[in-house]
mmCIF file of C-alpha atoms in Angstrom:
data_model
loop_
_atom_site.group_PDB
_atom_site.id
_atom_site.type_symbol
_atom_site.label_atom_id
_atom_site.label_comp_id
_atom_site.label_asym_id
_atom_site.label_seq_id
_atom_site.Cartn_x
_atom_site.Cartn_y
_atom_site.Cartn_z
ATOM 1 C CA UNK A 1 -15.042 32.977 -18.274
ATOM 2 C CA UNK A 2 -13.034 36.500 -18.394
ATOM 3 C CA UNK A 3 -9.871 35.522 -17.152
ATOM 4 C CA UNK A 4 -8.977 38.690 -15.411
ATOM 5 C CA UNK A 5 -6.063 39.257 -13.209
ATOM 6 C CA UNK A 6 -8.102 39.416 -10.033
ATOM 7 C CA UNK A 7 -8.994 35.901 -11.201
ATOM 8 C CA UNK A 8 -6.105 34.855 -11.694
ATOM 9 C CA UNK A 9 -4.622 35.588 -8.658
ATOM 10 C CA UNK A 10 -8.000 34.113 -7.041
ATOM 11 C CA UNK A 11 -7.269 30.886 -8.723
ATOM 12 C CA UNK A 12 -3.811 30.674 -8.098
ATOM 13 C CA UNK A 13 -4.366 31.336 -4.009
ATOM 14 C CA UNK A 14 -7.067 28.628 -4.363
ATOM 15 C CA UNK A 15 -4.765 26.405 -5.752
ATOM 16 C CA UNK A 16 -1.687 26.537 -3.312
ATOM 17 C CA UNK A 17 -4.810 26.423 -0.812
ATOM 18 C CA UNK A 18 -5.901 22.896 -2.211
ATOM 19 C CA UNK A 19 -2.635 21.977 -2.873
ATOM 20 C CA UNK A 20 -1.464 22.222 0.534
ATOM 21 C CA UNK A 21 -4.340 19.901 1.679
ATOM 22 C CA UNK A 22 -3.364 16.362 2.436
ATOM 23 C CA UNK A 23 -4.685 14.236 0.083
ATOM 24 C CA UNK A 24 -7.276 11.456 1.597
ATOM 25 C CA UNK A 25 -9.001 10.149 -1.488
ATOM 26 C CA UNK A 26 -11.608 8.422 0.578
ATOM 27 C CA UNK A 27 -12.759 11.742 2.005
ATOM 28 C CA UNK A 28 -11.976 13.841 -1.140
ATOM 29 C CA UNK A 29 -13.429 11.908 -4.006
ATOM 30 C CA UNK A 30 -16.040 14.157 -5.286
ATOM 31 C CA UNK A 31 -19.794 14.058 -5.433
ATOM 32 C CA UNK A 32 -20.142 12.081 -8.759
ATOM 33 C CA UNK A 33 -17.535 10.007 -7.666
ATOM 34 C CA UNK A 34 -18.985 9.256 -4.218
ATOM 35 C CA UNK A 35 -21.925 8.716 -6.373
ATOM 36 C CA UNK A 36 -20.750 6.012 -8.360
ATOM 37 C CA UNK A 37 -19.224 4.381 -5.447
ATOM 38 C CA UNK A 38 -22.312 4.480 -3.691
ATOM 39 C CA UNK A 39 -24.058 3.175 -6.822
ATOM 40 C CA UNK A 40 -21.701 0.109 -7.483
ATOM 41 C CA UNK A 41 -22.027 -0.600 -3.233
ATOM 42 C CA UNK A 42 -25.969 -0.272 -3.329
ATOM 43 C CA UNK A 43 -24.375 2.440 -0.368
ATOM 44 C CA UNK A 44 -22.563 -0.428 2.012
ATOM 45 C CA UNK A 45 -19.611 0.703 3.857
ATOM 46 C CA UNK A 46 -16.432 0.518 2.619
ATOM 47 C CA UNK A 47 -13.201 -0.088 4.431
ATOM 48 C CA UNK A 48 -9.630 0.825 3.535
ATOM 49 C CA UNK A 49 -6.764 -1.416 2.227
ATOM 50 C CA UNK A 50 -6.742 -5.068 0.903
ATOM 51 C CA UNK A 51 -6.375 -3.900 -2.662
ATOM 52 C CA UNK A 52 -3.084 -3.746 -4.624
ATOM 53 C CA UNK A 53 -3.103 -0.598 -6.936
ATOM 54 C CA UNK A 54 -0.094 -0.087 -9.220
ATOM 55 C CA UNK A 55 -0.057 3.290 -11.008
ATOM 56 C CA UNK A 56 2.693 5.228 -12.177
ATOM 57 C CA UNK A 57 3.368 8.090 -9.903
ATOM 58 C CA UNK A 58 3.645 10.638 -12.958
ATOM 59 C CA UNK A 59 1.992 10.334 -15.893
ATOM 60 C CA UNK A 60 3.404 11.827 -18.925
ATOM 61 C CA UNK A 61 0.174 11.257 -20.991
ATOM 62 C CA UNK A 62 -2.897 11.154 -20.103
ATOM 63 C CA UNK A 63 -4.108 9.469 -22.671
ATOM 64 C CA UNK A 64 -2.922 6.030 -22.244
ATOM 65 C CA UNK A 65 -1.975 5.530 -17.977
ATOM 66 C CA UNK A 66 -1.556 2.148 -17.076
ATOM 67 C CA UNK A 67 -2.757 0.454 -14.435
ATOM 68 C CA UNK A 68 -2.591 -3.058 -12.941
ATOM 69 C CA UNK A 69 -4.741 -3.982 -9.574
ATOM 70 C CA UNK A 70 -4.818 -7.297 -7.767
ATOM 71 C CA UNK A 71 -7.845 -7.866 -5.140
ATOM 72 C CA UNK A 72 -7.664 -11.482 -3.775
ATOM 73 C CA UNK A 73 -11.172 -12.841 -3.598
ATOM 74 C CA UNK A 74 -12.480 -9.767 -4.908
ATOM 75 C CA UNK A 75 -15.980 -10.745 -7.482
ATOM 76 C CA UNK A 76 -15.922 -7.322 -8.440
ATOM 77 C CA UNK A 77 -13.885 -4.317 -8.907
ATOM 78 C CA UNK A 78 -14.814 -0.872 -10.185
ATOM 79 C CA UNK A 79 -11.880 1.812 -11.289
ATOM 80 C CA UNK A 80 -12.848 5.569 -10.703
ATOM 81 C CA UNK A 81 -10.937 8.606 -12.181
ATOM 82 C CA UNK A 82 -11.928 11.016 -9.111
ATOM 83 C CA UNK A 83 -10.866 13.865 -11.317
ATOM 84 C CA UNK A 84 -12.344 13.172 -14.619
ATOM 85 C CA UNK A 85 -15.339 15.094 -16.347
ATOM 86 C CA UNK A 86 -17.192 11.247 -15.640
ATOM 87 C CA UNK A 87 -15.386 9.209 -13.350
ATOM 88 C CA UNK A 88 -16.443 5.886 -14.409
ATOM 89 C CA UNK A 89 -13.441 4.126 -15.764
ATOM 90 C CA UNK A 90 -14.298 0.043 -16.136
ATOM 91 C CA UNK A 91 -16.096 -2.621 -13.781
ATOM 92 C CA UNK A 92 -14.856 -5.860 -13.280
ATOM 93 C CA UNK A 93 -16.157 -9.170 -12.855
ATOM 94 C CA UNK A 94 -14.495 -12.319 -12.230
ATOM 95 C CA UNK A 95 -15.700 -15.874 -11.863
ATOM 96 C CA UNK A 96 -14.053 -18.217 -9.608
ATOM 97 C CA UNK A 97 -12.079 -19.569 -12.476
ATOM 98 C CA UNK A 98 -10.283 -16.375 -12.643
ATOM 99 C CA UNK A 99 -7.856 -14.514 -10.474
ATOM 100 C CA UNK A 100 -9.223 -11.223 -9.215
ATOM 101 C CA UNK A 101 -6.686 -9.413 -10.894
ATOM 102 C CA UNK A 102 -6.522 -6.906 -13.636
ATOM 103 C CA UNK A 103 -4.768 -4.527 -15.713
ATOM 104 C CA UNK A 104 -5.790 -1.881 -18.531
ATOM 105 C CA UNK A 105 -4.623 1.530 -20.032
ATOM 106 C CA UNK A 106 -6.845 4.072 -19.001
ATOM 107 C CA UNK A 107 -7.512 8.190 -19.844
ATOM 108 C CA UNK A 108 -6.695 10.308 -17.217
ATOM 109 C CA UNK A 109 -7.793 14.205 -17.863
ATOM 110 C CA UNK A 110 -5.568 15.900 -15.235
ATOM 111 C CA UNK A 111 -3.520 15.333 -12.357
ATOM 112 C CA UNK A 112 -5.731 13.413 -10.059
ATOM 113 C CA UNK A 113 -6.344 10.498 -7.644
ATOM 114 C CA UNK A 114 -7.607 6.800 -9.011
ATOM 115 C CA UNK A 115 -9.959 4.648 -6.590
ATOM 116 C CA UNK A 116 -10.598 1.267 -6.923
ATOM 117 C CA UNK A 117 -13.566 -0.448 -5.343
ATOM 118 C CA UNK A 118 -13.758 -4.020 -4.711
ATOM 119 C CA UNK A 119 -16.749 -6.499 -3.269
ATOM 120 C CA UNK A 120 -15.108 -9.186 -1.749
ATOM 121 C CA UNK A 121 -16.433 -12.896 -2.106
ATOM 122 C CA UNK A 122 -18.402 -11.892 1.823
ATOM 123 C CA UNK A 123 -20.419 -9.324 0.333
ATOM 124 C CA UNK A 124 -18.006 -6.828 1.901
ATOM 125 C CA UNK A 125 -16.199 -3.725 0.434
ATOM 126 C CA UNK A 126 -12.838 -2.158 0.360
ATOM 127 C CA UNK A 127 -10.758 0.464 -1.345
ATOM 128 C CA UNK A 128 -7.952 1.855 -2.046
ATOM 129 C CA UNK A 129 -6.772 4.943 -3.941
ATOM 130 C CA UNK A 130 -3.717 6.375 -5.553
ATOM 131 C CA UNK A 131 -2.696 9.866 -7.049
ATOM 132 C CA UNK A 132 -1.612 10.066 -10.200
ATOM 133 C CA UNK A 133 0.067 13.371 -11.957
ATOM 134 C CA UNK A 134 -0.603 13.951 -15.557
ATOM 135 C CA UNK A 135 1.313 16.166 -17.601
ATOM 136 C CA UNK A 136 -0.835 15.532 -20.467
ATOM 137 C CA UNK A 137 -4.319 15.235 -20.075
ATOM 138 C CA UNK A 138 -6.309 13.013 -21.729
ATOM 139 C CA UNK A 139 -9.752 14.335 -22.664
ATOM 140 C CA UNK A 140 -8.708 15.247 -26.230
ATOM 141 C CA UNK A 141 -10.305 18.847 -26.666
ATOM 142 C CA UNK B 1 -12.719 -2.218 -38.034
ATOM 143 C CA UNK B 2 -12.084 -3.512 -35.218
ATOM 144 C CA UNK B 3 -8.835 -6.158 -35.173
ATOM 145 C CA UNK B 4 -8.388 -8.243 -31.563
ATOM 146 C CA UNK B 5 -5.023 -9.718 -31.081
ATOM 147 C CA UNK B 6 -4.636 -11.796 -27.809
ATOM 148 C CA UNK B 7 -1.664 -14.023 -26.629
ATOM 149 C CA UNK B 8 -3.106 -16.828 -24.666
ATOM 150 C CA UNK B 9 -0.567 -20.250 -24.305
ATOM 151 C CA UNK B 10 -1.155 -23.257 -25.932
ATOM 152 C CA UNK B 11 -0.871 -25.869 -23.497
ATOM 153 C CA UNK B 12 -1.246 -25.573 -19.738
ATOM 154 C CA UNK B 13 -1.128 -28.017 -16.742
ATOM 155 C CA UNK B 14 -4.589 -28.941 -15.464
ATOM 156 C CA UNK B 15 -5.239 -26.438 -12.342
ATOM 157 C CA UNK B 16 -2.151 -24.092 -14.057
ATOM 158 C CA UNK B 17 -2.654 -20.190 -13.694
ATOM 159 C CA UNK B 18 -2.375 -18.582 -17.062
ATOM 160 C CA UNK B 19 -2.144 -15.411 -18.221
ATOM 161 C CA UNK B 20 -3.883 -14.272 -20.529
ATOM 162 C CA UNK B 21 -3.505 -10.686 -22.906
ATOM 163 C CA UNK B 22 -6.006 -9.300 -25.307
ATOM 164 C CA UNK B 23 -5.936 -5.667 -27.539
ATOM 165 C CA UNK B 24 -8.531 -4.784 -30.053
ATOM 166 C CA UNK B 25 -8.018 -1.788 -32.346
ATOM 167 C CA UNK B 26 -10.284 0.735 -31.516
ATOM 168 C CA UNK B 27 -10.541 4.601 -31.477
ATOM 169 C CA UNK B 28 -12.339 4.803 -28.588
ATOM 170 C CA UNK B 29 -14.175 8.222 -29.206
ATOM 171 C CA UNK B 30 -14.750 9.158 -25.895
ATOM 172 C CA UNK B 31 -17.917 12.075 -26.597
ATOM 173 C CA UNK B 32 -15.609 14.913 -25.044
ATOM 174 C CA UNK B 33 -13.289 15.498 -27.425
ATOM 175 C CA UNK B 34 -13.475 17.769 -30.384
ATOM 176 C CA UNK B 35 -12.698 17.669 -34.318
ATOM 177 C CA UNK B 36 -10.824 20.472 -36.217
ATOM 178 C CA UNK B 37 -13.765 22.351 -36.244
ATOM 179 C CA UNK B 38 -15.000 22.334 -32.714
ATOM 180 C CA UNK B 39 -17.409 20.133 -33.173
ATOM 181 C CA UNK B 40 -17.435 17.133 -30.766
ATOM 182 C CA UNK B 41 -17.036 13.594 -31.896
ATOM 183 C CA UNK B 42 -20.140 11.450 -30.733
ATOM 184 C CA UNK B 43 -19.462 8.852 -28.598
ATOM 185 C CA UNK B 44 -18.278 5.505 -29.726
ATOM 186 C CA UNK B 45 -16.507 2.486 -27.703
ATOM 187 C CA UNK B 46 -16.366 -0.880 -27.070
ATOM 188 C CA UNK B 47 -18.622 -1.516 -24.161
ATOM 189 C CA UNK B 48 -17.984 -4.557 -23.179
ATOM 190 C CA UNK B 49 -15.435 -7.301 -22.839
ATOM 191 C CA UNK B 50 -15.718 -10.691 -22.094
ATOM 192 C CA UNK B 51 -13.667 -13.784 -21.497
ATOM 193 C CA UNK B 52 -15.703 -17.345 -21.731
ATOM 194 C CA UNK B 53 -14.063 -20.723 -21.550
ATOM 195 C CA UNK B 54 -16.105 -23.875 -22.412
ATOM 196 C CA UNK B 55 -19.293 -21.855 -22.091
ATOM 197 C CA UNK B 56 -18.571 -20.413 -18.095
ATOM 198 C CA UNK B 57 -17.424 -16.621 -18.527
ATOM 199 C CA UNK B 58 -14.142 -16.093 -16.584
ATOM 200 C CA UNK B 59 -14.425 -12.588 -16.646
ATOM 201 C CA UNK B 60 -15.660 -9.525 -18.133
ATOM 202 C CA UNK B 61 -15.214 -5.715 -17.984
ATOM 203 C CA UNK B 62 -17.738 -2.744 -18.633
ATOM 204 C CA UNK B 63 -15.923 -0.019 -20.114
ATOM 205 C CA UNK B 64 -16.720 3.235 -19.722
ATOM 206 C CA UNK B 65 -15.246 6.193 -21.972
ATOM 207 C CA UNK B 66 -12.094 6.752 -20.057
ATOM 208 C CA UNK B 67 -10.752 3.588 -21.313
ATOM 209 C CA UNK B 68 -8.050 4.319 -24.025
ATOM 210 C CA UNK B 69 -7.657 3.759 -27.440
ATOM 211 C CA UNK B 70 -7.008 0.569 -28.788
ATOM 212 C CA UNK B 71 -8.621 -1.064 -25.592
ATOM 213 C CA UNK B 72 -6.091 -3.899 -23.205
ATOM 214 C CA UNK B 73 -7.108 -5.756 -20.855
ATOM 215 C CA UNK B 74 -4.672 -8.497 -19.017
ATOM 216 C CA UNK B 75 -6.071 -11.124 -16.392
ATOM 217 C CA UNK B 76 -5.416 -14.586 -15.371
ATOM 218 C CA UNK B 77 -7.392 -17.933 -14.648
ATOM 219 C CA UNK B 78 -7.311 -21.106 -13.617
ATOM 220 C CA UNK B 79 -7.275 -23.408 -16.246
ATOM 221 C CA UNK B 80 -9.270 -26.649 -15.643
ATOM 222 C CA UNK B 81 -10.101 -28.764 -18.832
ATOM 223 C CA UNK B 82 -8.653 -28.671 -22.021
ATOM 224 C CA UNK B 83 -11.013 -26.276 -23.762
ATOM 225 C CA UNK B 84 -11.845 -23.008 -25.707
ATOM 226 C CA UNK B 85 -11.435 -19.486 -24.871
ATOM 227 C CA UNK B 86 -13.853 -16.906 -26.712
ATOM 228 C CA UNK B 87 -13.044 -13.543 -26.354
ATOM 229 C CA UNK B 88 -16.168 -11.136 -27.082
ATOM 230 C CA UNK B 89 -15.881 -7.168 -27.585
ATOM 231 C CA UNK B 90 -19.096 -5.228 -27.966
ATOM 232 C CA UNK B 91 -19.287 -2.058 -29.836
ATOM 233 C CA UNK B 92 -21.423 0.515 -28.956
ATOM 234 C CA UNK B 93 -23.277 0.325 -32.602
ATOM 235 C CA UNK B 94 -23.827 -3.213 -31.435
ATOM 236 C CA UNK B 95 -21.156 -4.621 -33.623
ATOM 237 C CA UNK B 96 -19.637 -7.771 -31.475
ATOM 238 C CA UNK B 97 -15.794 -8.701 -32.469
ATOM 239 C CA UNK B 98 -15.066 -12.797 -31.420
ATOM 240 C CA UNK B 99 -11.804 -14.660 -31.100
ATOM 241 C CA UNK B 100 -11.479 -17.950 -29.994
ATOM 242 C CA UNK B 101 -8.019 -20.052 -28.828
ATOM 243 C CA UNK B 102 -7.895 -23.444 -27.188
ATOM 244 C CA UNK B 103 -5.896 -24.013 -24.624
ATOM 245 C CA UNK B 104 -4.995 -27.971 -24.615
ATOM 246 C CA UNK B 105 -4.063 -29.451 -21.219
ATOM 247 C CA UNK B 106 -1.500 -32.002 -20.637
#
Protein backbone atom coordinates (compact mmCIF):
# COMPACT_ATOMS: atom_id res chain seq x y z
CA UNK A 1 0.00 0.00 0.00
CA UNK A 2 1.01 3.80 -1.01
CA UNK A 3 1.30 5.30 2.18
CA UNK A 4 0.14 8.72 1.27
CA UNK A 5 -0.53 11.51 3.59
CA UNK A 6 -4.28 11.36 3.18
CA UNK A 7 -3.64 7.85 4.50
CA UNK A 8 -1.91 8.62 6.97
CA UNK A 9 -3.97 10.95 8.50
CA UNK A 10 -6.92 8.32 7.74
CA UNK A 11 -5.10 5.83 9.80
CA UNK A 12 -4.12 7.90 12.48
CA UNK A 13 -8.02 9.27 13.03
CA UNK A 14 -8.91 5.54 12.88
CA UNK A 15 -6.65 4.81 15.43
CA UNK A 16 -7.46 7.45 18.24
CA UNK A 17 -11.09 6.26 17.04
CA UNK A 18 -10.33 2.55 18.17
CA UNK A 19 -8.28 3.59 20.75
CA UNK A 20 -10.81 5.47 22.52
CA UNK A 21 -13.12 2.37 22.49
CA UNK A 22 -13.37 0.51 25.74
CA UNK A 23 -11.85 -2.57 25.46
CA UNK A 24 -14.36 -5.74 26.06
CA UNK A 25 -12.37 -8.65 24.73
CA UNK A 26 -15.38 -10.88 24.80
CA UNK A 27 -17.17 -8.64 22.31
CA UNK A 28 -14.00 -7.53 20.41
CA UNK A 29 -12.08 -10.68 19.75
CA UNK A 30 -12.10 -10.91 16.08
CA UNK A 31 -13.64 -13.24 13.57
CA UNK A 32 -10.82 -15.91 13.53
CA UNK A 33 -10.64 -15.61 17.02
CA UNK A 34 -14.37 -16.02 17.69
CA UNK A 35 -13.75 -18.79 15.34
CA UNK A 36 -11.45 -20.72 17.25
CA UNK A 37 -13.38 -20.18 20.33
CA UNK A 38 -16.33 -21.41 18.77
CA UNK A 39 -14.30 -24.35 17.41
CA UNK A 40 -12.67 -25.45 20.80
CA UNK A 41 -16.62 -24.93 22.47
CA UNK A 42 -18.29 -27.04 19.57
CA UNK A 43 -20.23 -23.19 19.84
CA UNK A 44 -21.55 -23.57 23.74
CA UNK A 45 -21.89 -20.44 25.60
CA UNK A 46 -19.37 -19.06 27.45
CA UNK A 47 -19.55 -17.08 30.63
CA UNK A 48 -17.16 -14.55 32.13
CA UNK A 49 -14.71 -14.92 35.11
CA UNK A 50 -13.52 -18.05 37.09
CA UNK A 51 -10.17 -18.00 35.37
CA UNK A 52 -6.94 -16.52 36.83
CA UNK A 53 -4.88 -14.85 33.97
CA UNK A 54 -1.49 -13.36 34.90
CA UNK A 55 0.13 -11.32 32.10
CA UNK A 56 2.40 -8.59 32.28
CA UNK A 57 0.67 -5.37 31.61
CA UNK A 58 3.53 -4.19 29.09
CA UNK A 59 5.42 -6.26 27.20
CA UNK A 60 8.77 -5.20 26.15
CA UNK A 61 9.18 -8.14 23.67
CA UNK A 62 7.02 -9.77 21.96
CA UNK A 63 8.78 -12.51 21.40
CA UNK A 64 8.92 -14.27 24.61
CA UNK A 65 5.52 -12.83 27.00
CA UNK A 66 4.89 -14.85 29.82
CA UNK A 67 1.99 -16.06 31.01
CA UNK A 68 0.72 -18.16 33.94
CA UNK A 69 -3.25 -19.13 34.22
CA UNK A 70 -4.91 -21.14 36.96
CA UNK A 71 -8.61 -22.58 36.17
CA UNK A 72 -9.75 -24.79 39.14
CA UNK A 73 -11.47 -27.83 37.73
CA UNK A 74 -10.88 -26.68 34.39
CA UNK A 75 -10.13 -30.23 31.81
CA UNK A 76 -9.25 -27.91 29.28
CA UNK A 77 -7.92 -24.59 28.51
CA UNK A 78 -7.18 -22.92 25.18
CA UNK A 79 -4.88 -19.50 25.02
CA UNK A 80 -5.84 -17.07 22.09
CA UNK A 81 -3.66 -14.10 20.88
CA UNK A 82 -6.85 -11.97 19.64
CA UNK A 83 -4.39 -9.85 17.74
CA UNK A 84 -2.10 -12.21 16.10
CA UNK A 85 -1.88 -13.05 12.24
CA UNK A 86 -3.34 -16.82 13.77
CA UNK A 87 -4.59 -16.62 17.09
CA UNK A 88 -4.12 -20.05 18.22
CA UNK A 89 -1.57 -20.00 20.95
CA UNK A 90 -1.62 -23.68 22.94
CA UNK A 91 -4.53 -26.05 24.27
CA UNK A 92 -4.44 -27.61 27.41
CA UNK A 93 -5.40 -30.74 28.86
CA UNK A 94 -5.22 -31.94 32.27
CA UNK A 95 -6.09 -35.21 33.92
CA UNK A 96 -7.38 -35.34 37.33
CA UNK A 97 -3.94 -36.03 38.59
CA UNK A 98 -2.98 -32.62 37.64
CA UNK A 99 -3.84 -29.15 38.77
CA UNK A 100 -5.57 -27.11 36.10
CA UNK A 101 -2.94 -24.75 36.05
CA UNK A 102 -0.41 -23.58 33.60
CA UNK A 103 2.24 -21.37 32.51
CA UNK A 104 4.31 -20.81 29.14
CA UNK A 105 6.17 -18.00 27.17
CA UNK A 106 4.27 -17.10 24.34
CA UNK A 107 4.73 -14.65 20.90
CA UNK A 108 2.74 -11.80 20.93
CA UNK A 109 2.84 -9.71 17.40
CA UNK A 110 1.48 -6.35 18.66
CA UNK A 111 -0.19 -4.72 21.37
CA UNK A 112 -3.23 -6.79 21.92
CA UNK A 113 -5.67 -8.63 24.23
CA UNK A 114 -5.02 -12.56 25.37
CA UNK A 115 -8.23 -14.85 26.01
CA UNK A 116 -8.22 -17.87 27.70
CA UNK A 117 -10.96 -20.44 27.36
CA UNK A 118 -11.62 -23.05 29.80
CA UNK A 119 -14.24 -26.26 29.90
CA UNK A 120 -14.88 -26.86 33.29
CA UNK A 121 -15.15 -30.54 34.72
CA UNK A 122 -19.55 -29.79 34.05
CA UNK A 123 -19.11 -29.49 30.50
CA UNK A 124 -19.43 -25.72 31.00
CA UNK A 125 -17.31 -22.76 29.68
CA UNK A 126 -15.75 -19.62 30.88
CA UNK A 127 -13.29 -16.92 29.98
CA UNK A 128 -11.41 -14.43 30.72
CA UNK A 129 -9.19 -11.97 28.85
CA UNK A 130 -6.38 -9.56 29.42
CA UNK A 131 -4.58 -6.78 27.31
CA UNK A 132 -1.28 -6.91 26.85
CA UNK A 133 1.05 -3.95 25.22
CA UNK A 134 3.97 -4.97 23.18
CA UNK A 135 6.66 -2.78 22.33
CA UNK A 136 8.27 -5.37 20.34
CA UNK A 137 6.36 -7.53 18.32
CA UNK A 138 6.96 -10.86 17.90
CA UNK A 139 6.26 -12.18 14.39
CA UNK A 140 9.92 -11.93 13.31
CA UNK A 141 9.61 -10.29 9.71
CA UNK B 1 18.69 -30.90 18.18
CA UNK B 2 16.45 -30.67 20.41
CA UNK B 3 17.85 -30.72 24.35
CA UNK B 4 14.81 -30.96 27.24
CA UNK B 5 15.88 -29.94 30.64
CA UNK B 6 13.12 -30.31 33.36
CA UNK B 7 13.38 -29.88 37.22
CA UNK B 8 10.98 -32.27 38.76
CA UNK B 9 11.78 -33.23 42.85
CA UNK B 10 12.97 -36.32 43.89
CA UNK B 11 10.92 -37.40 46.62
CA UNK B 12 7.38 -36.29 47.43
CA UNK B 13 4.75 -37.17 50.12
CA UNK B 14 2.06 -39.53 48.82
CA UNK B 15 -1.02 -37.12 47.78
CA UNK B 16 1.89 -34.04 47.74
CA UNK B 17 1.35 -31.29 44.94
CA UNK B 18 4.49 -30.91 42.95
CA UNK B 19 5.64 -28.74 40.62
CA UNK B 20 6.93 -29.59 37.93
CA UNK B 21 9.23 -27.37 35.03
CA UNK B 22 10.27 -28.51 31.63
CA UNK B 23 12.30 -26.39 28.53
CA UNK B 24 13.40 -28.00 25.36
CA UNK B 25 15.69 -26.12 22.97
CA UNK B 26 13.94 -25.32 20.05
CA UNK B 27 13.79 -22.56 17.34
CA UNK B 28 10.41 -22.62 16.96
CA UNK B 29 10.15 -21.31 13.26
CA UNK B 30 6.93 -19.97 13.37
CA UNK B 31 6.15 -19.86 9.07
CA UNK B 32 5.79 -15.90 9.27
CA UNK B 33 8.95 -14.80 9.66
CA UNK B 34 11.52 -14.07 7.04
CA UNK B 35 15.39 -14.84 6.32
CA UNK B 36 17.93 -12.19 5.10
CA UNK B 37 16.65 -12.52 1.87
CA UNK B 38 12.94 -12.23 2.23
CA UNK B 39 12.27 -15.44 1.91
CA UNK B 40 10.10 -17.00 4.67
CA UNK B 41 11.29 -19.75 6.90
CA UNK B 42 8.86 -22.86 6.61
CA UNK B 43 7.25 -23.78 9.49
CA UNK B 44 8.78 -25.93 12.12
CA UNK B 45 7.75 -26.56 15.98
CA UNK B 46 7.25 -28.82 18.51
CA UNK B 47 3.64 -29.77 18.38
CA UNK B 48 3.04 -31.39 21.14
CA UNK B 49 3.86 -31.85 24.78
CA UNK B 50 3.07 -34.34 27.08
CA UNK B 51 3.44 -35.28 30.70
CA UNK B 52 2.74 -39.23 31.60
CA UNK B 53 3.31 -40.74 34.99
CA UNK B 54 3.16 -44.57 35.41
CA UNK B 55 1.46 -44.84 32.04
CA UNK B 56 -1.79 -42.15 32.90
CA UNK B 57 -0.89 -38.75 31.03
CA UNK B 58 -1.17 -35.85 33.54
CA UNK B 59 -1.24 -33.40 31.02
CA UNK B 60 -0.45 -32.26 27.67
CA UNK B 61 -0.38 -29.09 25.51
CA UNK B 62 -0.92 -28.54 21.63
CA UNK B 63 1.22 -25.86 20.56
CA UNK B 64 0.51 -23.77 18.01
CA UNK B 65 3.19 -21.34 16.30
CA UNK B 66 2.88 -18.49 18.69
CA UNK B 67 4.60 -20.45 21.26
CA UNK B 68 8.23 -19.10 21.69
CA UNK B 69 11.46 -20.30 21.19
CA UNK B 70 12.95 -22.71 23.28
CA UNK B 71 9.37 -23.95 24.34
CA UNK B 72 8.36 -23.88 28.71
CA UNK B 73 5.80 -25.18 30.03
CA UNK B 74 5.23 -25.27 34.09
CA UNK B 75 2.26 -27.29 35.76
CA UNK B 76 1.63 -29.21 38.83
CA UNK B 77 0.10 -32.68 39.95
CA UNK B 78 -0.79 -34.71 42.44
CA UNK B 79 1.57 -37.19 43.10
CA UNK B 80 0.14 -40.63 44.10
CA UNK B 81 2.63 -43.65 43.87
CA UNK B 82 6.13 -43.66 43.72
CA UNK B 83 6.64 -43.77 39.97
CA UNK B 84 8.01 -42.38 36.60
CA UNK B 85 7.45 -39.24 34.84
CA UNK B 86 8.03 -39.27 30.89
CA UNK B 87 8.07 -36.16 29.34
CA UNK B 88 7.33 -36.41 25.40
CA UNK B 89 7.92 -33.41 22.81
CA UNK B 90 6.83 -33.96 19.24
CA UNK B 91 8.42 -32.24 16.39
CA UNK B 92 6.69 -31.31 13.55
CA UNK B 93 9.13 -33.62 11.21
CA UNK B 94 7.83 -36.26 13.57
CA UNK B 95 10.98 -36.38 15.56
CA UNK B 96 9.73 -37.22 19.38
CA UNK B 97 12.33 -35.95 22.25
CA UNK B 98 11.71 -38.28 25.79
CA UNK B 99 12.87 -37.67 29.32
CA UNK B 100 12.02 -39.62 32.08
CA UNK B 101 12.51 -38.81 36.19
CA UNK B 102 11.10 -40.81 39.06
CA UNK B 103 9.69 -39.30 41.63
CA UNK B 104 10.08 -41.74 44.85
CA UNK B 105 7.45 -41.30 47.59
CA UNK B 106 8.07 -41.53 51.20
Amino acid sequence: MNLTRRNALALGGAAIVVSLVPVNAAFAATDLTMADIAAFTGGADVTEGGIELTTPEIAENGNTVPIAFSAPGAKRVIILADGNPSPGVATFSFSEMAISEGSTRIRLATTQDVIVVAELADGTYTQVAKSVKVTIGGCGG
Amino acid sequence: MAKPRVKVPKTAAAGEVVTIKSLIDHKMDSGQAKDKEGNLIPRKIINAFSATFNGVEVMSVKLEPAISTNPYFKFSFKVPETGDLVFKWVDDDGTVTEKTKTITVE
